[in-house]
Each structure stands twice: as structure tokens, then as C-alpha cells.
């Protein structure tokens, strides 16, 4: 029934393995895929994984750093697998505890694990227990309650019904009259209720004489006109008036409206096509800094303060370990989030019950930071699986352990599985005498054309020629927007500095045309004219628009670009999951090849508008498994950055 079962360390040393009878294929491929796609990518919240025709179940042993993996055919429904893998783990741990406690890979290599007999015994017991349960049979008529009823009990008589009805009415009337028919009990009950009233009036704990004396004083105050003392209440905090919104000063906005008045430049209020290049050339706001080489990384000004706060928090936690009887005020970046379990310390193995309150707080914190709710839950489940059974040090707390594991997981998710080095790839494509093609896709209004222009400026600064393909033939003004960017970029790098050839050109065929055909013609034109890079701008489309998603899949399948970038804004929360899943699904469904082209990377825009709510970066990277290649941080050509994973995680974990 089972294809294979293997036990290996997290360092990659196989301790023991089993292969089923008749199975000739090696299990290294599925296990390596599990390690690469799940364990290394911090996606171990779910303990199952599918690879081709196989279904894999796995369990992590964090105390001895072991992984237990079982594989079987996907078409089989084996109900005993979960319990079986738990039994194997416990049995293997108990039998080879001394060998596993020896640290180092050499000790594991020298140890011999003869586990086959025990494994077959456990497998036999698991299979027999699953057969013994079997499907439950239906009850017979004699065993049912209906068989116990007699014919007489099922016959309805009119007298009996009336009696029941009259009795029912009498009972209802009796219930209604009950409160009014017992006035004596109510009078008797007045004595105990007076004590309840005194408690409600703030006289709790006073004797009868003290209550009478207090009432006399209140009566005298009323007669004399003095104000009656009300029971003291905690004063309400005085709310400070929020400061008014400060005016934003735009760097390119000018100091007066006269500088923005261009109506005198031409008689009809419009610029001629030839004059726009001169105007852009003379624009003082276009004097941008150089962007040669790799992009600068996104950073946060609060990162140094964050490190100081973390040091303070660590100091507080050490004091908690030394003396748990003293109350220590919550302090540091995670005082409110993790303060509740700082007392759980000591050299002990972590359990799910220990971590559950911390994980609940963590989940709420991630959702508040704009991480999609589904992704936040999966991350917390993955951290729980990673830490369950792990032995903590003497001077650590549950809070600090969970926080450290979460930070490591988030950094691992944001760091790309493969390096996307566009400059190197463009040079390689140039050596092959072909253009490097990048396609931009995404929903409406996220900034595809604007960030395409920023990337064009970065490529130009590094000495490459760029052809922009205007494949957004749907939105009015899309071609004109790209033409404006082309003129401004050429004004920054005049043709006379490049042998009289414009370094940026626009390839457009107007509106209403087939976008895939325009992209194909643009790539052919770039190959003939020796352009280094082709940037394909596509129309914005919602992920639920099937005709437009089919057209996008056709464009990518026909032209096979080198890089497909999804442009998403940093403002989205749960919507990021839906967008990326459906974009990838559409590209897979409408592709004509066995291995469809999916999204290769992400451009995260409007990053300057979200402060520290950077959760969209986590959601997008977790869903696709692809890196964030570019980050848009403003409205000028210089506002393009690469992602700094540790800075983003620092902002995400800030309370």
C-alpha cells in the first residue's frame, strides 16, 4: 500500500528508509521537491504535499531535528497514515534516543538504525486497525425506538386531545397568573433584596448602623443645599484634539500657480509635438540622480530604534527569568503582543498549548499589518509545527522563541529562491543578438505604465537601449502616456549623446488592435533594430474578467517573454491572494504547453503610502513563491528600489 517511508535529519542525512514491494522508481525526486517547496520555504503548516501521482505526508521532530516522510499513490485513501506516522516517530525516538542525542553529523553516520522489523509490525497493526473499524452497519428495526411503540400509543383520541389542550391552556394560564397570585412571597422577599440594593448603591461591606448614619448625612446635606457626594469613579481620560493634516509640499509642484501656467506657450493652449522635447529638456525638476548599477534597497528610518527596543526587550526578558515573582512593566516593541507569556521559561520542550496564546496574538498582529488573513493563519501554523517539541534554553521565554522563529520564517519567505539579475540577463541576451523581453501585467490602476517608465530610466542609465511596446489598446490615453514618458526620457538622454539614435522608442499601432500581434511585431522590430530590451505594457484587467485574462494568456504564450512581472500595489490585503491565484490560474489554463509560463516576479508599487503596514509583500511572495523584483516608492524616475527583506520584516514586526 505504501510506496516508501524515509527518516532523515534536517541536515540531509538519511537514517533509515523503506520501499514498498513492486516500486522501482526512486523516491529522491518527491522528497527533494518536498524539501525545496515546503520545508525550506516555511510552508509546513499543512502536513501533506502532492507530487505528480504521489501524495506525501510528513512530520517534523524538532527536538532531534528529524523529518519523517511517507509516500503513497494519490488515488488511494489511506485513513491510518496520520496515526501511523505518529506511532513510527514515537517508536523510533524511544528506541534510538541515545544515538540521536549525540550531536554532530558524524555520530549519525556512524550509528546503525535497524528499524525494519519494528516498522513492519507498526504497519501491520495500523492496517489491521483500519480494517477492524470498517463501515458501521445500519440499525435493524428491532433496535430502533420506533419498534418499542405500541399501536395504542399511536391512536389519537378526541377526548385525550381536548384534555391535553385544556391542560395545556390551564398550565399556560397558571404560568401567567403565578407572579400575581403570590404577593406574600414577594413581601417576604423584600428583606433580602434590600441588601442587594445597598450593594448596588455602593454600600457593600457596611453594617446596618453605618448605612443608616450615611443616609442621615445625605439627608442633612440635601436640606442644607450642599451637593450630594457621588460614588467616586475613575476620571475619563481627556482626549487630545487630533492635529490637522499638514499640507504636502510636492518637490516638482513649484511655489506658485504661475509656474504651472503653460497656456502662453502656444496659441491654442497646447504644445506642439516638437516643442515638448525642448520643454522637458528645460524642466529643472527633471535633473535626476544617476541610477547606474544595482538598485538601492528599501530601508526604514526606524530600524535603529527598533534594534534598541529589541535590546531593551531582551533585557526585560532576562529579568523575568531571574525573578518571575516581580512584576515588570511591558516594554519594548512587542510589549503588548507578547507580554502575556513572558513567565513561561525554563529548559522545557514547547507544546501547542504553550504557544497557542502567543500565536493568536501574532496572527492578529500580522492581519493588522495588512497580511492576508489566510496567509497569517498558515504562517502561524507553520511556526507552530516548526517549534513543537523543540527544547528551549534556560534563559529564553516562549514569547522570544516564537518571535525569533516568526522573523526567520518571514525573512526566508521574502528572500528569493532564485536570484533575478536583470542587468546580467540583458547582457546575456545581447550576446545572443536578441532583445530581452519583459511583460507587465496586473489589475487596473496599480501603476504599470508609471513603473515601466521608471524601469526604462534605470535600464537607460546602465547603457541599454529600450523599446516600449504599447499593447494597452483598450484604455483611452494609454499610448499618449507612454509617448510622454518616451519624450521625457529622451530629453534626459539626448540622441546626440548616443550617436544620433534615440535611446528610447515607442512601438504603437493605436487602439482596438490585437495586443498579442502588436507585441510580436515589436519584438521582431527590436531584433532588427538591435534594441537591448523590450518592455511590453498591457491593459489593466480584473482577475475575474475571463475574456481579458484569456487575451493575456495568449499574449504570453505566443511571445514567450523572458520575464513576466505582476504589478501589484502595497495597499491591498486579502485581495492580493485572489489576484495572484487567479492570474496564475488563467495563465496555466489558457497555455498551450505542458509547462505553462506563470508569473516570474512582482513589482510592488505605492510603497511610500503604507508606513509600516507592509503585509502585502508577504502575501504576494507567499502565494506565488516568486521574488519582489522592484519596489516603487514615489512619483519620479528615481523612486525605484529593490527589496530589503530584513528591513521589511523589521517594519512588519514593529508593534
Short mmCIF file of N, CA, C and O in Angstrom, two decimals, residues 476-533:
data_model
loop_
_atom_site.label_atom_id
_atom_site.label_comp_id
_atom_site.label_asym_id
_atom_site.label_seq_id
_atom_site.Cartn_x
_atom_site.Cartn_y
_atom_site.Cartn_z
N UNK A 476 -8.22 54.58 -22.87
CA UNK A 476 -8.01 55.85 -23.57
C UNK A 476 -6.86 56.61 -22.92
O UNK A 476 -6.81 56.76 -21.70
N UNK A 477 -5.92 57.08 -23.72
CA UNK A 477 -4.79 57.83 -23.22
C UNK A 477 -3.59 56.99 -22.86
O UNK A 477 -2.56 57.54 -22.45
N UNK A 478 -3.66 55.67 -22.99
CA UNK A 478 -2.54 54.81 -22.60
C UNK A 478 -1.34 55.03 -23.51
O UNK A 478 -0.20 55.11 -23.04
N UNK A 479 -1.59 55.13 -24.82
CA UNK A 479 -0.49 55.34 -25.77
C UNK A 479 0.13 56.71 -25.57
O UNK A 479 1.36 56.87 -25.58
N UNK A 480 -0.72 57.72 -25.35
CA UNK A 480 -0.21 59.09 -25.14
C UNK A 480 0.62 59.18 -23.86
O UNK A 480 1.62 59.91 -23.80
N UNK A 481 0.23 58.44 -22.83
CA UNK A 481 1.01 58.43 -21.59
C UNK A 481 2.41 57.88 -21.83
O UNK A 481 3.40 58.45 -21.37
N UNK A 482 2.50 56.77 -22.57
CA UNK A 482 3.81 56.20 -22.86
C UNK A 482 4.63 57.11 -23.78
O UNK A 482 5.86 57.19 -23.63
N UNK A 483 3.95 57.80 -24.70
CA UNK A 483 4.68 58.71 -25.58
C UNK A 483 5.28 59.87 -24.79
O UNK A 483 6.40 60.32 -25.07
N UNK A 484 4.54 60.36 -23.79
CA UNK A 484 5.07 61.42 -22.93
C UNK A 484 6.30 60.94 -22.16
O UNK A 484 7.31 61.66 -22.06
N UNK A 485 6.23 59.73 -21.62
CA UNK A 485 7.39 59.18 -20.92
C UNK A 485 8.58 59.02 -21.87
O UNK A 485 9.73 59.29 -21.49
N UNK A 486 8.30 58.60 -23.10
CA UNK A 486 9.39 58.42 -24.06
C UNK A 486 10.09 59.74 -24.34
O UNK A 486 11.33 59.82 -24.36
N UNK A 487 9.32 60.82 -24.51
CA UNK A 487 9.92 62.12 -24.80
C UNK A 487 10.74 62.63 -23.62
O UNK A 487 11.83 63.18 -23.80
N UNK A 488 10.23 62.42 -22.44
CA UNK A 488 10.94 62.92 -21.27
C UNK A 488 12.22 62.12 -21.04
O UNK A 488 13.25 62.68 -20.65
N UNK A 489 12.17 60.82 -21.26
CA UNK A 489 13.37 60.01 -21.10
C UNK A 489 14.42 60.36 -22.15
O UNK A 489 15.63 60.41 -21.85
N UNK A 490 13.98 60.63 -23.38
CA UNK A 490 14.93 61.04 -24.42
C UNK A 490 15.50 62.42 -24.15
O UNK A 490 16.62 62.73 -24.58
N UNK A 491 14.75 63.27 -23.44
CA UNK A 491 15.29 64.58 -23.09
C UNK A 491 16.37 64.46 -22.02
O UNK A 491 17.29 65.27 -21.96
N UNK A 492 16.24 63.45 -21.16
CA UNK A 492 17.28 63.22 -20.15
C UNK A 492 18.53 62.60 -20.76
O UNK A 492 19.64 62.82 -20.26
N UNK A 493 18.36 61.81 -21.81
CA UNK A 493 19.48 61.21 -22.55
C UNK A 493 19.32 61.57 -24.02
O UNK A 493 18.76 60.80 -24.80
N UNK A 494 19.79 62.76 -24.42
CA UNK A 494 19.57 63.24 -25.80
C UNK A 494 20.19 62.30 -26.83
O UNK A 494 21.20 61.64 -26.57
N UNK A 495 19.59 62.23 -28.01
CA UNK A 495 20.13 61.33 -29.06
C UNK A 495 21.55 61.67 -29.46
O UNK A 495 22.32 60.78 -29.84
N UNK A 496 21.95 62.97 -29.39
CA UNK A 496 23.31 63.33 -29.81
C UNK A 496 24.38 62.71 -28.92
O UNK A 496 25.54 62.58 -29.32
N UNK A 497 23.98 62.32 -27.68
CA UNK A 497 24.94 61.65 -26.80
C UNK A 497 25.07 60.17 -27.12
O UNK A 497 25.92 59.49 -26.52
N UNK A 498 24.23 59.67 -28.02
CA UNK A 498 24.23 58.24 -28.35
C UNK A 498 24.29 58.02 -29.85
O UNK A 498 23.56 57.17 -30.41
N UNK A 499 25.11 58.80 -30.51
CA UNK A 499 25.31 58.63 -31.95
C UNK A 499 24.12 59.05 -32.79
O UNK A 499 23.93 58.50 -33.88
N UNK A 500 23.30 59.96 -32.30
CA UNK A 500 22.15 60.44 -33.06
C UNK A 500 20.95 59.52 -33.05
O UNK A 500 19.94 59.79 -33.70
N UNK A 501 20.99 58.44 -32.26
CA UNK A 501 19.87 57.48 -32.20
C UNK A 501 19.13 57.66 -30.88
O UNK A 501 19.76 57.68 -29.81
N UNK A 502 17.79 57.78 -30.92
CA UNK A 502 17.03 57.87 -29.65
C UNK A 502 17.23 56.59 -28.84
O UNK A 502 17.10 55.48 -29.36
N UNK A 503 17.52 56.78 -27.57
CA UNK A 503 17.80 55.61 -26.72
C UNK A 503 16.52 54.91 -26.28
O UNK A 503 16.54 53.74 -25.89
N UNK A 504 15.39 55.60 -26.34
CA UNK A 504 14.08 55.01 -26.03
C UNK A 504 13.16 55.27 -27.21
O UNK A 504 13.06 56.40 -27.69
N UNK A 505 12.48 54.24 -27.66
CA UNK A 505 11.49 54.40 -28.73
C UNK A 505 10.19 53.73 -28.32
O UNK A 505 10.19 52.80 -27.50
N UNK A 506 9.11 54.20 -28.91
CA UNK A 506 7.77 53.66 -28.62
C UNK A 506 7.24 52.96 -29.87
O UNK A 506 7.24 53.54 -30.96
N UNK A 507 6.80 51.73 -29.70
CA UNK A 507 6.18 50.99 -30.80
C UNK A 507 4.69 50.89 -30.51
O UNK A 507 4.28 50.24 -29.55
N UNK A 508 3.88 51.56 -31.32
CA UNK A 508 2.42 51.56 -31.09
C UNK A 508 1.68 51.49 -32.41
O UNK A 508 2.16 51.96 -33.44
N UNK A 509 0.50 50.88 -32.34
CA UNK A 509 -0.38 50.74 -33.51
C UNK A 509 -1.77 51.29 -33.23
O UNK A 509 -2.74 50.90 -33.88
N UNK A 510 -1.88 52.16 -32.20
CA UNK A 510 -3.18 52.76 -31.90
C UNK A 510 -4.00 51.88 -30.98
O UNK A 510 -3.49 51.05 -30.24
N UNK A 511 -5.32 52.09 -31.09
CA UNK A 511 -6.26 51.41 -30.18
C UNK A 511 -7.09 50.38 -30.94
O UNK A 511 -7.26 50.44 -32.15
N UNK A 512 -7.64 49.42 -30.14
CA UNK A 512 -8.55 48.43 -30.71
C UNK A 512 -7.89 47.30 -31.45
O UNK A 512 -8.57 46.49 -32.07
N UNK A 513 -6.58 47.21 -31.41
CA UNK A 513 -5.86 46.14 -32.13
C UNK A 513 -5.60 44.96 -31.19
O UNK A 513 -5.79 45.03 -29.98
N UNK A 514 -5.11 43.86 -31.78
CA UNK A 514 -4.78 42.67 -31.01
C UNK A 514 -3.45 42.89 -30.30
O UNK A 514 -2.41 43.13 -30.94
N UNK A 515 -3.47 42.79 -28.96
CA UNK A 515 -2.28 43.09 -28.17
C UNK A 515 -1.17 42.07 -28.44
O UNK A 515 0.02 42.43 -28.49
N UNK A 516 -1.52 40.80 -28.61
CA UNK A 516 -0.51 39.77 -28.86
C UNK A 516 0.21 40.02 -30.18
O UNK A 516 1.44 39.84 -30.28
N UNK A 517 -0.53 40.46 -31.20
CA UNK A 517 0.08 40.76 -32.50
C UNK A 517 1.02 41.95 -32.43
O UNK A 517 2.10 41.95 -33.03
N UNK A 518 0.62 42.99 -31.68
CA UNK A 518 1.49 44.17 -31.53
C UNK A 518 2.77 43.80 -30.81
O UNK A 518 3.88 44.24 -31.19
N UNK A 519 2.67 42.97 -29.77
CA UNK A 519 3.87 42.54 -29.04
C UNK A 519 4.81 41.74 -29.94
O UNK A 519 6.03 41.93 -29.91
N UNK A 520 4.25 40.87 -30.78
CA UNK A 520 5.08 40.08 -31.69
C UNK A 520 5.80 40.97 -32.68
O UNK A 520 7.01 40.80 -32.94
N UNK A 521 5.08 41.96 -33.24
CA UNK A 521 5.71 42.88 -34.19
C UNK A 521 6.78 43.72 -33.51
O UNK A 521 7.85 44.00 -34.09
N UNK A 522 6.53 44.14 -32.26
CA UNK A 522 7.51 44.96 -31.54
C UNK A 522 8.78 44.17 -31.27
O UNK A 522 9.90 44.71 -31.41
N UNK A 523 8.66 42.89 -30.91
CA UNK A 523 9.84 42.07 -30.64
C UNK A 523 10.65 41.86 -31.93
O UNK A 523 11.89 41.92 -31.92
N UNK A 524 9.94 41.63 -33.04
CA UNK A 524 10.63 41.48 -34.33
C UNK A 524 11.34 42.78 -34.73
O UNK A 524 12.48 42.77 -35.22
N UNK A 525 10.68 43.92 -34.51
CA UNK A 525 11.28 45.23 -34.82
C UNK A 525 12.52 45.47 -33.95
O UNK A 525 13.55 45.97 -34.42
N UNK A 526 12.43 45.11 -32.67
CA UNK A 526 13.58 45.29 -31.77
C UNK A 526 14.75 44.41 -32.18
O UNK A 526 15.92 44.82 -32.08
N UNK A 527 14.46 43.21 -32.67
CA UNK A 527 15.54 42.32 -33.11
C UNK A 527 16.23 42.90 -34.34
O UNK A 527 17.47 42.87 -34.45
N UNK A 528 15.45 43.46 -35.26
CA UNK A 528 16.03 44.02 -36.48
C UNK A 528 16.81 45.30 -36.20
O UNK A 528 17.82 45.58 -36.86
N UNK A 529 16.32 46.11 -35.27
CA UNK A 529 16.96 47.40 -34.97
C UNK A 529 17.96 47.32 -33.82
O UNK A 529 18.46 48.36 -33.37
N UNK A 530 18.24 46.11 -33.34
CA UNK A 530 19.26 45.86 -32.31
C UNK A 530 18.96 46.60 -31.01
O UNK A 530 19.86 47.20 -30.40
N UNK A 531 17.72 46.55 -30.55
CA UNK A 531 17.38 47.06 -29.22
C UNK A 531 17.76 46.01 -28.18
O UNK A 531 17.67 44.80 -28.42
N UNK A 532 18.16 46.48 -27.01
CA UNK A 532 18.58 45.55 -25.95
C UNK A 532 17.40 44.99 -25.16
O UNK A 532 17.40 43.83 -24.78
N UNK A 533 16.39 45.84 -24.89
CA UNK A 533 15.28 45.44 -24.03
C UNK A 533 13.97 45.87 -24.68
O UNK A 533 13.88 46.96 -25.25
#
